[in-house]
Amino acid sequence: MESLHFHCAHFKMQTAIIVAILVLVVVEMTAAKRQHHCKLPVDRGHHCNRHSARERIYYDRAARKCKPFNYRGCGGNKNRFKSHHDCRKECS
């Protein structure tokens, strides 16, 4: 009976370790995917109507900081944030 108890405890420990490893892998993959757009160059997009231009923030990889730019309203890429806070949260 003691052997069965040891086997169950060992199995639970292995399961917990596997789950912890899977969680770490998913977290790392998510972070890597999320930060991929921080490496993209600034892209102002294109005008889609005359009132569409607005200031947005992009991550300047060379300067290692978030900077404003004039977004034209349509297109562009994912290196575009509504605030400095959002940019720093994603890319810094």
Tab-separated table of C-alpha atoms in Angstrom:
chain	number	residue	atom	x	y	z
A	1	MET	CA	0.000	0.000	0.000
A	2	GLU	CA	2.871	2.357	0.821
A	3	SER	CA	4.329	1.694	-2.626
A	4	LEU	CA	1.032	2.747	-4.243
A	5	HIS	CA	0.968	5.946	-2.171
A	6	PHE	CA	4.554	6.735	-3.246
A	7	HIS	CA	3.663	6.049	-6.892
A	8	CYS	CA	0.646	8.392	-6.733
A	9	ALA	CA	2.684	11.150	-5.070
A	10	HIS	CA	5.432	10.739	-7.674
A	11	PHE	CA	2.878	10.891	-10.504
A	12	LYS	CA	1.326	14.072	-9.044
A	13	MET	CA	4.753	15.686	-8.810
A	14	GLN	CA	5.582	14.780	-12.427
A	15	THR	CA	2.227	16.153	-13.559
A	16	ALA	CA	2.793	19.412	-11.658
A	17	ILE	CA	6.244	19.810	-13.219
A	18	ILE	CA	4.909	19.177	-16.728
A	19	VAL	CA	2.093	21.693	-16.221
A	20	ALA	CA	4.567	24.293	-14.897
A	21	ILE	CA	6.839	23.791	-17.904
A	22	LEU	CA	3.911	24.109	-20.319
A	23	VAL	CA	2.785	27.328	-18.646
A	24	LEU	CA	6.295	28.792	-18.931
A	25	VAL	CA	6.524	27.824	-22.600
A	26	VAL	CA	3.157	29.435	-23.390
A	27	VAL	CA	4.093	32.616	-21.500
A	28	GLU	CA	7.418	32.887	-23.339
A	29	MET	CA	5.818	32.247	-26.737
A	30	THR	CA	3.144	34.857	-26.053
A	31	ALA	CA	5.729	37.446	-24.988
A	32	ALA	CA	7.889	36.764	-28.045
A	33	LYS	CA	4.912	37.043	-30.377
A	34	ARG	CA	3.666	40.168	-28.660
A	35	GLN	CA	7.025	41.910	-28.896
A	36	HIS	CA	7.560	40.993	-32.553
A	37	HIS	CA	5.641	44.071	-33.694
A	38	CYS	CA	7.968	46.279	-31.606
A	39	LYS	CA	10.730	45.391	-34.085
A	40	LEU	CA	8.772	46.650	-37.098
A	41	PRO	CA	9.665	50.023	-38.648
A	42	VAL	CA	7.284	52.940	-38.227
A	43	ASP	CA	4.554	52.839	-40.898
A	44	ARG	CA	2.384	55.942	-41.227
A	45	GLY	CA	-0.222	54.061	-43.256
A	46	HIS	CA	-2.318	55.834	-45.872
A	47	HIS	CA	-5.119	58.407	-45.869
A	48	CYS	CA	-8.555	56.852	-46.008
A	49	ASN	CA	-10.530	60.056	-45.388
A	50	ARG	CA	-9.602	63.673	-44.797
A	51	HIS	CA	-10.120	63.560	-41.008
A	52	SER	CA	-8.295	60.308	-40.374
A	53	ALA	CA	-4.790	61.577	-39.496
A	54	ARG	CA	-3.950	61.422	-35.785
A	55	GLU	CA	-0.943	61.201	-33.535
A	56	ARG	CA	0.086	57.711	-32.497
A	57	ILE	CA	3.122	56.243	-30.780
A	58	TYR	CA	5.620	53.743	-32.200
A	59	TYR	CA	8.590	51.941	-30.678
A	60	ASP	CA	11.906	53.113	-32.123
A	61	ARG	CA	14.142	50.084	-31.727
A	62	ALA	CA	17.392	51.941	-32.455
A	63	ALA	CA	16.646	54.632	-29.852
A	64	ARG	CA	15.059	52.076	-27.494
A	65	LYS	CA	12.128	54.339	-26.724
A	66	CYS	CA	8.592	55.161	-27.757
A	67	LYS	CA	8.110	58.144	-30.065
A	68	PRO	CA	5.116	59.958	-31.585
A	69	PHE	CA	4.303	59.950	-35.296
A	70	ASN	CA	1.427	61.094	-37.507
A	71	TYR	CA	-0.663	58.060	-38.402
A	72	ARG	CA	-2.673	58.654	-41.572
A	73	GLY	CA	-5.653	56.585	-40.491
A	74	CYS	CA	-5.589	53.334	-42.483
A	75	GLY	CA	-3.130	50.528	-43.077
A	76	GLY	CA	0.240	50.584	-41.402
A	77	ASN	CA	1.531	47.854	-39.124
A	78	LYS	CA	1.175	46.803	-35.511
A	79	ASN	CA	3.999	49.030	-34.251
A	80	ARG	CA	1.361	51.652	-33.445
A	81	PHE	CA	-0.016	52.510	-30.012
A	82	LYS	CA	-2.529	55.005	-28.673
A	83	SER	CA	-0.332	56.084	-25.760
A	84	HIS	CA	3.252	56.098	-24.518
A	85	HIS	CA	2.076	53.883	-21.658
A	86	ASP	CA	0.758	51.210	-24.045
A	87	CYS	CA	3.962	51.332	-26.098
A	88	ARG	CA	6.222	50.995	-23.058
A	89	LYS	CA	4.079	48.189	-21.662
A	90	GLU	CA	4.422	46.168	-24.865
A	91	CYS	CA	7.935	46.982	-25.991
A	92	SER	CA	10.147	48.134	-23.117
